[in-house]
XYZ file of C-alpha atoms in Angstrom:
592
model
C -7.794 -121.448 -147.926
C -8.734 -121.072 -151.623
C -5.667 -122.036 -154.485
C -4.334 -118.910 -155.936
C -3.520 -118.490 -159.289
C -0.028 -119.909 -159.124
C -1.403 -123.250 -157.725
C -4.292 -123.317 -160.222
C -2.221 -123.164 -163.057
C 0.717 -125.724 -161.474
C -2.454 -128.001 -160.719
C -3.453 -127.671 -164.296
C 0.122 -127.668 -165.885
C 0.697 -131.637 -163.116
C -2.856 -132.615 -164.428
C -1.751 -132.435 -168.126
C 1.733 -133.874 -167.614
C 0.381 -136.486 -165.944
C -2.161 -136.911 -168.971
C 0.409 -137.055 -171.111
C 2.579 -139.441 -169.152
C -0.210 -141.852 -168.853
C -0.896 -141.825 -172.490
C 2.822 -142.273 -173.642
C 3.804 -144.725 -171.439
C 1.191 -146.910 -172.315
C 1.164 -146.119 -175.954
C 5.127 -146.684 -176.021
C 5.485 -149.728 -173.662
C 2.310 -151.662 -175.700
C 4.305 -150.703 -178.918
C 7.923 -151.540 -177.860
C 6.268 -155.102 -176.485
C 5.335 -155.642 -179.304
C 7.847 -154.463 -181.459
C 10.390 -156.168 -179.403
C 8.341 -159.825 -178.838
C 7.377 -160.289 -182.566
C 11.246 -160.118 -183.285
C 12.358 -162.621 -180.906
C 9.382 -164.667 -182.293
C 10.212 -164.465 -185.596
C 14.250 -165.533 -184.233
C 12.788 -168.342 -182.484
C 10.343 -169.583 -185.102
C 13.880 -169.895 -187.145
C 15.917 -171.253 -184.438
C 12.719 -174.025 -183.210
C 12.535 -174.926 -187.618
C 16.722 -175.864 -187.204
C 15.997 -177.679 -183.600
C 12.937 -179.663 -185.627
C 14.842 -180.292 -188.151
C 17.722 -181.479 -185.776
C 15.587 -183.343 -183.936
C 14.075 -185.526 -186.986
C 17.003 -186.728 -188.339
C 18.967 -187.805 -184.686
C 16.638 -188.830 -182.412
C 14.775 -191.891 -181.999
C 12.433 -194.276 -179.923
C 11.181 -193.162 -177.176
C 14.155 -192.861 -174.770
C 14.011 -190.117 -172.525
C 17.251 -190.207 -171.359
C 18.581 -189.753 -175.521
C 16.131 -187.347 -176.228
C 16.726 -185.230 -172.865
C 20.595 -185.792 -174.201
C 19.465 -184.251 -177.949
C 17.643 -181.490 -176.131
C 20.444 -180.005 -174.298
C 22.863 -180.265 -177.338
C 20.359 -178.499 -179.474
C 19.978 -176.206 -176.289
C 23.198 -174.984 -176.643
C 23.157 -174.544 -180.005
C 20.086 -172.858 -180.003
C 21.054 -170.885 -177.186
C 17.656 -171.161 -175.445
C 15.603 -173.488 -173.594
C 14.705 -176.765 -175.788
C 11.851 -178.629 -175.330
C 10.931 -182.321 -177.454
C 7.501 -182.993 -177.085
C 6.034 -185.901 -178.372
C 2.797 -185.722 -180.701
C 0.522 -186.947 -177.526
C 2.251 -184.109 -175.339
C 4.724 -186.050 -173.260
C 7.647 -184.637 -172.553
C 10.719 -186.239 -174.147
C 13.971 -184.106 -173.361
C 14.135 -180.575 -171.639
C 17.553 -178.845 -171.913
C 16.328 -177.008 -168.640
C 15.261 -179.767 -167.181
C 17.008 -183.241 -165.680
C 16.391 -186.482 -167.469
C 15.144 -187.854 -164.077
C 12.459 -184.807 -163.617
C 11.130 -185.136 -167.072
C 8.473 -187.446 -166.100
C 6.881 -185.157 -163.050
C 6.467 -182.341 -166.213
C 3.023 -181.984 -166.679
C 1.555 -182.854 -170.467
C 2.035 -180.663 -173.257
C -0.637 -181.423 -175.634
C -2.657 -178.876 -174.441
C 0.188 -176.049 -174.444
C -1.006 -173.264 -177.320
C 1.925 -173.214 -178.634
C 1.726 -177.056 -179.369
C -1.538 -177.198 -180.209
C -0.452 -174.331 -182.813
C 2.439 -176.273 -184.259
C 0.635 -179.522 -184.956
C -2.388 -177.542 -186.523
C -0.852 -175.087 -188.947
C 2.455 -176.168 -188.905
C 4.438 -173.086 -186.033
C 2.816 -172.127 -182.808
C 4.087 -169.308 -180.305
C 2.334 -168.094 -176.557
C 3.795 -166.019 -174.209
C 2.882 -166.679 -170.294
C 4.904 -166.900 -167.067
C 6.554 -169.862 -166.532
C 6.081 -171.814 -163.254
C 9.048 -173.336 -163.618
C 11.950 -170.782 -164.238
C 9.178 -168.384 -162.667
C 9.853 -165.463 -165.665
C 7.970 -164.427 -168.037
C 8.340 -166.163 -171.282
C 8.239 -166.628 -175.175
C 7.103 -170.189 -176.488
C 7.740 -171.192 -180.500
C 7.127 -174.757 -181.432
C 7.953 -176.720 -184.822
C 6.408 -179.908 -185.572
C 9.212 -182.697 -186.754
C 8.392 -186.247 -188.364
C 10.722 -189.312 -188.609
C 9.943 -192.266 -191.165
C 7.923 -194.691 -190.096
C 8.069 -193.383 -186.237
C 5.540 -190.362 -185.249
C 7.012 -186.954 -185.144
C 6.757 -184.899 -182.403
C 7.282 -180.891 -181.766
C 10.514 -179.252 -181.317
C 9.645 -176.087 -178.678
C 12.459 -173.274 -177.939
C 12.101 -170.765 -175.410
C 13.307 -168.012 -174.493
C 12.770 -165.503 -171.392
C 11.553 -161.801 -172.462
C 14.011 -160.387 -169.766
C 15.337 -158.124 -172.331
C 11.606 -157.026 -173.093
C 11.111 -156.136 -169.554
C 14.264 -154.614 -169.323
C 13.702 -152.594 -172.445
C 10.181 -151.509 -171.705
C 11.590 -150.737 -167.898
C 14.201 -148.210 -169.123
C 11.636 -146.666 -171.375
C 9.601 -146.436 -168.769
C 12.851 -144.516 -166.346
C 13.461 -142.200 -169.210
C 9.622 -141.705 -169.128
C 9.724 -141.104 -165.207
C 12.588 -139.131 -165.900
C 11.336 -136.961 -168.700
C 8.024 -136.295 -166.628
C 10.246 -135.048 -163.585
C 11.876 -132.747 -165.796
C 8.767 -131.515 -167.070
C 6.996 -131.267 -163.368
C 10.536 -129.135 -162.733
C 9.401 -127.208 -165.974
C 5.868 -127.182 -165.423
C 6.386 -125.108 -161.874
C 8.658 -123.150 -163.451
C 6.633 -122.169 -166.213
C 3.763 -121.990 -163.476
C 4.975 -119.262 -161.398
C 6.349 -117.249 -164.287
C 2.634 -117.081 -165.696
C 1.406 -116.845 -162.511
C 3.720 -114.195 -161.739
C 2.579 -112.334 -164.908
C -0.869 -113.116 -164.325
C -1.291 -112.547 -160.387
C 0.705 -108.895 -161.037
C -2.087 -107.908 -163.187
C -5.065 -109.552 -161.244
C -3.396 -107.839 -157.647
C -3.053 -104.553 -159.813
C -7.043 -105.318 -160.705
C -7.946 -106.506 -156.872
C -6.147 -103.860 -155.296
C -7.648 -101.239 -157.670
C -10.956 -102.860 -157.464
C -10.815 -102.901 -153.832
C -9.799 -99.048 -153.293
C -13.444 -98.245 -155.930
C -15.121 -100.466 -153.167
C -13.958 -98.214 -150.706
C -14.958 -95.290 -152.079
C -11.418 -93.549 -153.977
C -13.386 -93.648 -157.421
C -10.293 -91.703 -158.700
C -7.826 -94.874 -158.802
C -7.739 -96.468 -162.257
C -5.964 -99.732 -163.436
C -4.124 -98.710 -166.210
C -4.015 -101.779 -167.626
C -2.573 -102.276 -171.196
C -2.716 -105.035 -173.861
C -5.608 -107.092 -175.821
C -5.886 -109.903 -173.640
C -9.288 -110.752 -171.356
C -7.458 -109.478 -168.384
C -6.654 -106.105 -170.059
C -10.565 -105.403 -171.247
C -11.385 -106.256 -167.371
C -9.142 -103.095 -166.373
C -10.501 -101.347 -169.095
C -14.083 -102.123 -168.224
C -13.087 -101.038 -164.327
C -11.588 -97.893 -165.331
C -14.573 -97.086 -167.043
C -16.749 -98.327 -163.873
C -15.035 -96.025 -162.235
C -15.064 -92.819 -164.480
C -19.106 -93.601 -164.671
C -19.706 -93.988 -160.644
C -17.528 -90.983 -160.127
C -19.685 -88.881 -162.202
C -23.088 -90.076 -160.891
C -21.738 -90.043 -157.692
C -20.784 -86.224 -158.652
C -23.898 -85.119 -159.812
C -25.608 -86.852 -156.915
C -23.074 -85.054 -154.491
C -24.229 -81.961 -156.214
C -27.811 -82.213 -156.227
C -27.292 -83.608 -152.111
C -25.550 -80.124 -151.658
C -28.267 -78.271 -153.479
C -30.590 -79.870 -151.024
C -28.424 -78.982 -147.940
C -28.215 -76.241 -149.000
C -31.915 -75.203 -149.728
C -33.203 -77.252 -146.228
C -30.512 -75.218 -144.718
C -31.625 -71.631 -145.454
C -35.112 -72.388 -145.105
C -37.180 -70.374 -142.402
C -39.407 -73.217 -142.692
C -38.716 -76.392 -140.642
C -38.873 -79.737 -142.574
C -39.283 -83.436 -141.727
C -38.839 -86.091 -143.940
C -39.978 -89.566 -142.336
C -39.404 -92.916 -144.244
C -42.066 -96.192 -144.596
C -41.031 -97.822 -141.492
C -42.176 -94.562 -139.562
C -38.757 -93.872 -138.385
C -36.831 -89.992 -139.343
C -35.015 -90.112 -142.206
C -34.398 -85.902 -142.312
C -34.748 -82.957 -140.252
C -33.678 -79.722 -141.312
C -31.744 -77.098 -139.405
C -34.910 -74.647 -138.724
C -36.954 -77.372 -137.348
C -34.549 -78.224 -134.869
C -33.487 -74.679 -133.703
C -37.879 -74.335 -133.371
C -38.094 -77.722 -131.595
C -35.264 -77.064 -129.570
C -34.006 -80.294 -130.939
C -30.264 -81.854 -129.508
C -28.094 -84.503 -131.748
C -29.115 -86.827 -134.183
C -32.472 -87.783 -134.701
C -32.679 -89.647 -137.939
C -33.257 -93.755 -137.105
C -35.844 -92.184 -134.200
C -39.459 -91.988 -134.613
C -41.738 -88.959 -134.255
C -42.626 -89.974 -130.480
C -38.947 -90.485 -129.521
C -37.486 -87.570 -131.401
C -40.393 -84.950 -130.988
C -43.011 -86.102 -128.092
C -45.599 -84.419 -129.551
C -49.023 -86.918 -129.516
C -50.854 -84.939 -132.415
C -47.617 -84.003 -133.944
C -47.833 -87.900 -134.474
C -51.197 -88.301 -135.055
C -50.803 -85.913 -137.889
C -47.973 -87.933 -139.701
C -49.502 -91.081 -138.923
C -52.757 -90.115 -140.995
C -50.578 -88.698 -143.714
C -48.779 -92.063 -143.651
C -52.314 -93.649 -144.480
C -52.213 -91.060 -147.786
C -54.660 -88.074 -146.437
C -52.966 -84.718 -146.787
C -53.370 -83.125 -143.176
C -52.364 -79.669 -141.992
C -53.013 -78.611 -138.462
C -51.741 -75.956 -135.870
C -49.973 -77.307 -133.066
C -48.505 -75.938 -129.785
C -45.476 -76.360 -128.269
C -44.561 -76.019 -125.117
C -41.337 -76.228 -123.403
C -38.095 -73.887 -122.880
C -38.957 -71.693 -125.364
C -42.926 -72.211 -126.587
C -44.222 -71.897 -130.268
C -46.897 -72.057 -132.528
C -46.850 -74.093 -135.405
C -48.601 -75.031 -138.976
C -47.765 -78.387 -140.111
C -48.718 -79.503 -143.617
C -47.857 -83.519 -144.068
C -48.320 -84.892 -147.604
C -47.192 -88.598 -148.502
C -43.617 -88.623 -149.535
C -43.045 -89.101 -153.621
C -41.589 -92.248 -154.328
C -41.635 -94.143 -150.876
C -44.564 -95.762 -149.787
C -45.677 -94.941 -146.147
C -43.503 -91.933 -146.038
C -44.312 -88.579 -144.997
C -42.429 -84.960 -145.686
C -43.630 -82.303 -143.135
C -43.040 -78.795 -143.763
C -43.529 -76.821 -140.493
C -43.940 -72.603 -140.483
C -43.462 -70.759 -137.309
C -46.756 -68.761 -136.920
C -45.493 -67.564 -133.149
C -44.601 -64.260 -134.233
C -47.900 -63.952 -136.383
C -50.089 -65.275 -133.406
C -48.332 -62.480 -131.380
C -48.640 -60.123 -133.917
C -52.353 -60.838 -134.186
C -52.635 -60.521 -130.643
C -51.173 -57.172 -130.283
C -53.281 -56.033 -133.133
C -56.068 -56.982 -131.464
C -55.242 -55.486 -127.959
C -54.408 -52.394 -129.636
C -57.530 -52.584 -131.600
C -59.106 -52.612 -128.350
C -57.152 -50.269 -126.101
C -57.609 -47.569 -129.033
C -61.264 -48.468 -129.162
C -61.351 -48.078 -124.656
C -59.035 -44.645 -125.175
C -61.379 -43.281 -128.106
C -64.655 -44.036 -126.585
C -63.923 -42.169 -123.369
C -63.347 -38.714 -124.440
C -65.552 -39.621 -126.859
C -68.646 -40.328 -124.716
C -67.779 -37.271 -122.316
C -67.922 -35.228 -125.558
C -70.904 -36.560 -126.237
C -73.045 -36.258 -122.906
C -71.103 -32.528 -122.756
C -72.628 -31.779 -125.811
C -76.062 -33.254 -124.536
C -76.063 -31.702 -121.705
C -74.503 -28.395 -123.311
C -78.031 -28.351 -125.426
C -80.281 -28.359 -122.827
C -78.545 -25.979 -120.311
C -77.875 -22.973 -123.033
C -79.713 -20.731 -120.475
C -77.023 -21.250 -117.997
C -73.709 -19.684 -118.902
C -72.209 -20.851 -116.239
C -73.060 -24.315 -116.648
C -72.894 -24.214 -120.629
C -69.272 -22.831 -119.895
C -68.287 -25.637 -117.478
C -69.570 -28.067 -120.571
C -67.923 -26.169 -122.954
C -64.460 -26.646 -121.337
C -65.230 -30.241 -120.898
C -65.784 -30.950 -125.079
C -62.604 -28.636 -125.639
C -60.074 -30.728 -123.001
C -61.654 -33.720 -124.311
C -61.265 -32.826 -128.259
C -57.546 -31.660 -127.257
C -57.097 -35.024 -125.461
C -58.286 -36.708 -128.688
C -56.598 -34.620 -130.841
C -53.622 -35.682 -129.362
C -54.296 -39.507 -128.965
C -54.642 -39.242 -132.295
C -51.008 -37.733 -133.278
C -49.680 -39.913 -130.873
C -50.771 -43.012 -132.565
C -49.437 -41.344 -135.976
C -46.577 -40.833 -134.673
C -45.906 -44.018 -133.571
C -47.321 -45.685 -136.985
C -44.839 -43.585 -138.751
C -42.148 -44.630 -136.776
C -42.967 -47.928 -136.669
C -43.519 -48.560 -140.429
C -40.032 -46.810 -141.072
C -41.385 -43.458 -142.819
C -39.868 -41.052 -140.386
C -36.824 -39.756 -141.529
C -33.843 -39.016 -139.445
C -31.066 -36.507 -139.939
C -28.323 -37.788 -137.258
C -25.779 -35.082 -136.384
C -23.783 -34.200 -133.534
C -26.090 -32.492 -130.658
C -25.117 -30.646 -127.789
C -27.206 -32.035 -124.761
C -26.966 -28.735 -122.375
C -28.814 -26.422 -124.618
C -30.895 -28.555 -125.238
C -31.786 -29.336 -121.738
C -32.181 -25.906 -120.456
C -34.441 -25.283 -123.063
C -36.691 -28.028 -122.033
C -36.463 -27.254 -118.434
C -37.457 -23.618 -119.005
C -40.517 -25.040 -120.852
C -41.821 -26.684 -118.132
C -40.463 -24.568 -115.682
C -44.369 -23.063 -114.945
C -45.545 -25.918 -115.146
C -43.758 -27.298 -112.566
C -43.590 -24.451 -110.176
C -47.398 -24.995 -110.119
C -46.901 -27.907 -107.899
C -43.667 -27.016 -106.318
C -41.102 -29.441 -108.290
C -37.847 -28.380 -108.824
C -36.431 -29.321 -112.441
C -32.259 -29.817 -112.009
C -29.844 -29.870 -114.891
C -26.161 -31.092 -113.824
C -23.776 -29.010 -115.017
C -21.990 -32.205 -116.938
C -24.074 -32.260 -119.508
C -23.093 -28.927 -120.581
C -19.610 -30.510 -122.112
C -21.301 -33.836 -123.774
C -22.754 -33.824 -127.245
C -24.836 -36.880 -128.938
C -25.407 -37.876 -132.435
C -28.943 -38.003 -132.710
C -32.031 -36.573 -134.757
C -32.934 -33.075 -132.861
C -36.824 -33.483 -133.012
C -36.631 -37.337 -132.617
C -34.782 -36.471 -129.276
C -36.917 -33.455 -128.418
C -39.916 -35.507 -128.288
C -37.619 -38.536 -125.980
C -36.927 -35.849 -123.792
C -39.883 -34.048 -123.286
C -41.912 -37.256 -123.345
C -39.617 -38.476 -120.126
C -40.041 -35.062 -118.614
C -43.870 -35.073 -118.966
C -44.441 -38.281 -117.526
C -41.415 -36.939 -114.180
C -43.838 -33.892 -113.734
C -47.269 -35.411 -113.991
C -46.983 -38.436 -112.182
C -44.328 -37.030 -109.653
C -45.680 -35.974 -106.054
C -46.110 -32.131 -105.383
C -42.574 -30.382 -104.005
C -40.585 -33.533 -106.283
C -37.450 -33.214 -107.941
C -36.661 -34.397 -111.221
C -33.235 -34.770 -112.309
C -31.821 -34.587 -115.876
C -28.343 -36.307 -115.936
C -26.100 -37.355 -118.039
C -22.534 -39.699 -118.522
C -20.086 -40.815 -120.713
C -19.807 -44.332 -120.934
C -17.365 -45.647 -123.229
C -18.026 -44.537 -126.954
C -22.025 -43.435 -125.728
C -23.379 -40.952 -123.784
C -25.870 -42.435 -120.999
C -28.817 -39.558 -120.592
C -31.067 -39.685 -117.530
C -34.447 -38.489 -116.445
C -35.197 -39.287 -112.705
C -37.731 -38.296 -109.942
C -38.520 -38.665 -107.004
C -42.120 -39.962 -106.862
C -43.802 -42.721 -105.637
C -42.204 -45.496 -107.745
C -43.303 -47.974 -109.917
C -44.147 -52.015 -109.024
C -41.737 -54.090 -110.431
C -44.053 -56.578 -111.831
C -45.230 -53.397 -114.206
C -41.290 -52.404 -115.065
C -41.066 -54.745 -118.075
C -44.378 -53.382 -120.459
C -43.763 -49.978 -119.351
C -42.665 -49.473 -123.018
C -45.770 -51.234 -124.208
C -48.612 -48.967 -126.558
C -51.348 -48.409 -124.207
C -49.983 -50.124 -120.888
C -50.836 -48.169 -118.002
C -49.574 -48.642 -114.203
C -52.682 -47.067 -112.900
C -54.727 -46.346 -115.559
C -58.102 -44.457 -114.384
C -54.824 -41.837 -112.898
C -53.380 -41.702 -116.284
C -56.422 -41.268 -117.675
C -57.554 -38.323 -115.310
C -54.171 -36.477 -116.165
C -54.111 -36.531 -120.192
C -52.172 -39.364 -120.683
C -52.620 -41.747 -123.972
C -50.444 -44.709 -122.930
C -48.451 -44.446 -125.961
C -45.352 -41.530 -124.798
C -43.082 -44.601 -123.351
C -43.926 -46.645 -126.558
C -42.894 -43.403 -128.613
C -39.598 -43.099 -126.743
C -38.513 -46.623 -127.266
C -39.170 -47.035 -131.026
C -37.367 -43.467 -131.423
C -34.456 -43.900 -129.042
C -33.981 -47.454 -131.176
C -34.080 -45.626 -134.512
C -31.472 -43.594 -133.384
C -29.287 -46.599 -132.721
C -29.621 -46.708 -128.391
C -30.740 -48.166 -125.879
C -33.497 -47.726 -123.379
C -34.019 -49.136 -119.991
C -36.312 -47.918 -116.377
C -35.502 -48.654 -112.976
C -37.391 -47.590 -110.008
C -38.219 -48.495 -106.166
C -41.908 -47.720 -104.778
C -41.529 -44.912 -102.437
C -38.086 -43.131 -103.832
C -38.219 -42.746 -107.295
C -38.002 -43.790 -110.965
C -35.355 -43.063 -113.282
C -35.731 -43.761 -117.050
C -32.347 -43.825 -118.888
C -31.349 -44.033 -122.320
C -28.312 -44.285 -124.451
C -26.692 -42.834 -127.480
C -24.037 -42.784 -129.374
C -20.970 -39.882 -128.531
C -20.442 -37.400 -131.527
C -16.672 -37.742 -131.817
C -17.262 -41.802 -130.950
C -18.922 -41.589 -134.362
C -16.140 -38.929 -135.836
C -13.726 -41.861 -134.994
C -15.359 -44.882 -136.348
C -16.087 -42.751 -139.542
């Protein structure tokens, strides 16, 4: 575990202390040595000149026993250790030492402090004595006698007092540096405390921008280093939050514009792997959960759907239609360009051509059903009129020709309003005036319009009698031509001695108006492009009777301009009933 800040600065705070005590302790203890030794020096130099002088005028010969006497008299009076030394270094009297021991003392003459004395006249060394085992101060004094060699009066004394001294200073030393250790931690964790409370405010504040709350700031007051950090992080902060703003904003812009796109989009990064698919290219790839972090293979499974990106990867601009199969199959143009700004990425923009491909291919099936229906009556016009030109002679025959241009004109004639009809409704031109309708009178009328018709071939044409209390809201011609369409195709392809039905129901807010019979029935593989433009169940029969193909396309496109619904049912053998829904007049009243 790292120091904190608290133990940094007490670490700091002991190092300097410790500095300090290392530097007065030996800066005062050298000084008060020396202080303290040069003054007992100069007291000894004074008290060895009174010994020497002592010692000249008292002792003599070379008796050890009167000199060793002289030395501890002198010792006492001197109050420290006396030592006689004679000029060759022999010792002649120690007041510390018995007469009897004198002569095991080792020679003198090489002791500094002699050696000192005889040269310049005083001599002093200090050094641990051997013999009291303490450290010591040495003075020495030469003395001279008439006519006998002189010798050196030495007086010694133990620096105890030094030591003592320099001890104590260096207790109060000890002492003082405890006090200051006690001060230093102190000190310490107050300036840690004031520190660390600004650095945690900084950490914790720095720590919350990390995680994404660019909205904390520091708050952070004062002229110090520590304040112009908090400063400089508030100011981080206030810049990240607007980039990250704007970016947020231009991100949404981009949501939102890949979002209401018809057009799907794919966005794949340099490694090959997704990096964006838009809404409309999953809802046309029938695409389930995430797919970024996938490649094209995984996500898609489309080979050339990958071959395509792969070359655009390589930086050729490829477009292709592609075909997809599955659930729900569609037709595609891809365009892949190299992505702007990353290298071996691809954006795909993908356009839903399924309608247009089925648009194209009803254009062209009705291109060539119109072209089959037109060049029928068109050719038996033709050889009519051929034939008509070289049979003029025969009335008979140029009469039978005759009728055959005339039905054949009249069935063009009304291919030809059919498919008007339909164009207009289809491209939104005809106009509708919804109002309320009442569905009997209407009926009857119908029914007594066909009524010859139909009692040419024996079918009976039934009204119930509830429609006569149910009204619609509906465009009178636009429902004319629904009913009369659904009634045409009950009487001509119904068997002779049929019955057709008109019925009709309330159901709910709408009115549910029917138009069976009781013909031969319908295949149920034909049932669902019976409302198709040109589809025919059997079409050389439809042909034969006048049909164009396009009265059941009519009657859907109308019937859905009016706001309903229209649906067949039938069984092969019993029947087919077409029915179709509108809305109830007072159902409308009420909504309104």
């Amino acid at each position: 575990m790292k120091p904190g800040v608290r133990a940094k600065l007490f670490l700091v705070l002991l190092g300097v202390i410790v500095a300090v005590v290392a530097l007065v302790d030996a800066y005062l203890t050298t000084a008060l040595d020396r202080q303290l030794t040069e003054r007992i020096r100069d007291d000894l130099t004074i008290r060895a000149a009174l010994v020497a002088d002592k010692a000249a005028g008292r002792a003599t010969g070379r008796d050890r026993a009167a000199w060793d006497a002289l030395a501890d008299e002198l010792g006492r009076l001197a109050q420290g250790r006396v030592t006689l030394i004679a000029r060759d270094g022999v010792v002649l009297g120690d007041s510390e030492v018995d007469a009897a021991a004198l002569s095991a003392l080792e020679n003198h003459a090489a002791r500094p402090e002699v050696v000192g004395a005889l040269a310049t006249g005083s001599g002093s060394s200090i050094r641990y004595s051997t013999t009291l085992r303490q450290r010591m101060m040495y003075v020495a004094v030469p003395f001279a006698r008439e006519r006998e060699a002189g010798g050196v009066a030495r007086v010694a004394m133990p620096l105890t007092a030094v030591d003592e001294a320099i001890a104590e200073v260096r207790k109060s030393i000890v002492l003082a540096s405890l006090f200051a250790l006690v001060v230093a931690v102190v000190l310490s964790s107050l300036a840690a405390q004031l520190v660390s409370k600004t650095l945690r405010r900084l950490t914790a504040a720095a720590r919350d921008m990390a995680a994404g709350d660019l909205a904390v700031r520091t708050r952070i007051s004062g002229d110090d280093e520590i304040a112009a950090l908090g400063v400089a992080l508030d100011r981080l902060a206030e810049s990240l939050s607007a980039t990250l703003g704007r970016l947020r904003a231009e991100r949404d812009l981009l949501d939102a514009v890949l979002a209401g796109m018809q057009e799907g989009v794919l966005a794949v990064g340099s490694d090959g792997r997704i990096l964006l698919v838009n809404p409309a290219l999953k809802d046309m790839l029938l695409l389930e959960g995430d797919c970024r972090g996938k490649t094209v293979l995984q996500a898609i499974r489309h080979a050339d759907l990958s071959g395509l990106i792969e070359q655009a990867r390589r930086g050729e601009s490829s477009s292709a239609e592609i075909g997809v199969a599955g659930i729900r199959p569609r037709e595609l143009r891809v365009k892949a360009i190299e992505l702007p700004g990353v290298e071996g990425g691809v954006v795909a923009v993908f356009v839903d051509i399924t309608e247009v491909k089925r648009l194209e291919a009803i254009r062209r099936e009705f291109v060539a059903n119109a072209s089959h229906e037109l060049r029928t009556p068109v050719a038996a016009v033709r050889a009519a009129a051929e034939t008509l030109a070289t049979a003029l002679d025969d009335r008979e025959a140029a009469a039978r020709f005759t009728r055959i241009i005339e039905r054949n004109a009249e069935r063009l004639q009304q291919l030809i309003d059919d498919l008007l009809e339909l164009s207009r409704i289809e491209s939104r031109e005809y106009r509708l005036n919804m109002e309320p309708l009442a569905l009997g009178p209407l009926m009857r009328s119908l029914v007594a319009l066909h009524a010859e018709r139909a009692a040419l071939r024996g079918i009976a044409i039934e009204v119930e009698r509830a429609v006569e209390h149910l009204n619609v809201r509906a465009d009178r011609r636009a429902l004319d031509i629904v009913l009369v369409n659904l009634l045409d195709n009950a009487l001509k392809y119904g068997s002779d001695g049929a019955r057709v039905l008109l019925h009709a129901a309330r159901d709910g807010d709408r009115v549910r108006i029917s138009v069976a019979d009781s013909g031969p029935g319908i295949e149920p593989r034909h049932l669902p492009r019976l409302f198709e433009r040109f589809y025919r169940v059997d079409a050389g029969r439809s042909r034969e009777l006048g049909g164009t193909g396009l009265g059941l396309a009519i009657v859907k496109h109308l019937v859905e301009a009016m706001g309903g619904t229209v649906s067949v049912e039938s069984e092969v053998g019993r029947g087919t009933t077409f029915t179709f829904a509108l809305d109830a007049a007072d159902a409308v009243g009420r909504a309104a």
